[in-house]
C-alpha angles and dihedrals in degrees: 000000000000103000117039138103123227085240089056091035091058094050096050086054097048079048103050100032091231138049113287119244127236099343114181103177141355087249084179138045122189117233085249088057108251120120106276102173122026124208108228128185135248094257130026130235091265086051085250094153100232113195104194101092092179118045121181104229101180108096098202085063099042086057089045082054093045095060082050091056091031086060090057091259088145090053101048081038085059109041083057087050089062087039112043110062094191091048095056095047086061093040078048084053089052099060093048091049082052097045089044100057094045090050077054083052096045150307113270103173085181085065106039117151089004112115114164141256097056088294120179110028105014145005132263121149133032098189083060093051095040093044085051104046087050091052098042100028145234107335114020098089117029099193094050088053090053089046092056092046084056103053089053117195103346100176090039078115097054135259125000088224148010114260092184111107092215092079127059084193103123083197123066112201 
């Protein structure tokens, strides 16, 4: 993990309820400061090829993104993309932007062309397209910034996680 602090790393952790894998980078950081979207590469420490260059880490916005899926949000997202021409030449752009930063990250030959989240022909997953619009910014990925104006707020009540060690809590209420 080349780019995380023990303090990160230690949050991520707390988050995810195990160590994070090949992190390369926080790409995200919640408005209440913890890491919120990790940057993976392309191949884990085993050589395992992982595909999911940004993964959401923050649990309280993994369950926001849940209820979305939960409501049927991939599968009206979905029926658009096959709809909507222009949609789905931005949602075509996406997965490039997302193919081209992990070719930045490393050359997996096992993974080529396959980004994550169902890009670019469906959708699949919302934490992959969250966690992507907050890495990349407003504007790459238009499902992923719908997601996020639907989740709202998600750290309006305070940290995902306690950071202080005096806790073994992974929630903070």
């Amino acid at each position: 993990m080349s780019n995380l602090s023990d303090a990160d790393r230690d949050a991520v952790t707390r988050q995810l309820g195990r160590p994070p894998r090949a992190v390369n980078a926080i790409a995200y950081r919640c408005p209440c400061g913890l890491p919120a979207v990790t940057e993976t590469l392309p191949r884990l420490e085993d050589g395992t090829p992982f595909p999911t260059t940004y993964y959401l880490t923050c649990p309280k916005a993994a369950s926001a993104v849940g209820r979305l899926e939960g409501h049927g949000a991939m599968r009206d997202m979905t029926r658009r993309l096959a709809e909507d021409p222009d949609l789905a030449a931005r949602y075509r752009r996406a997965h490039e932007a997302y193919l081209a930063r992990r070719a930045e990250l490393g050359d997996v030959p096992e993974i080529a062309g396959v980004s994550a989240g169902g890009l670019p022909d469906r959708v699949k997953c919302l934490h992959v397209h969250l966690a992507h619009a907050l890495a990349a910014g407003e504007g790459v990925n238009p499902f992923g910034d719908e997601t996020r104006e639907a989740v709202g707020r998600w750290w309006a009540d305070g940290p995902c996680v306690c950071t202080d060690d005096s806790t073994d809590s992974p929630e903070a209420s």
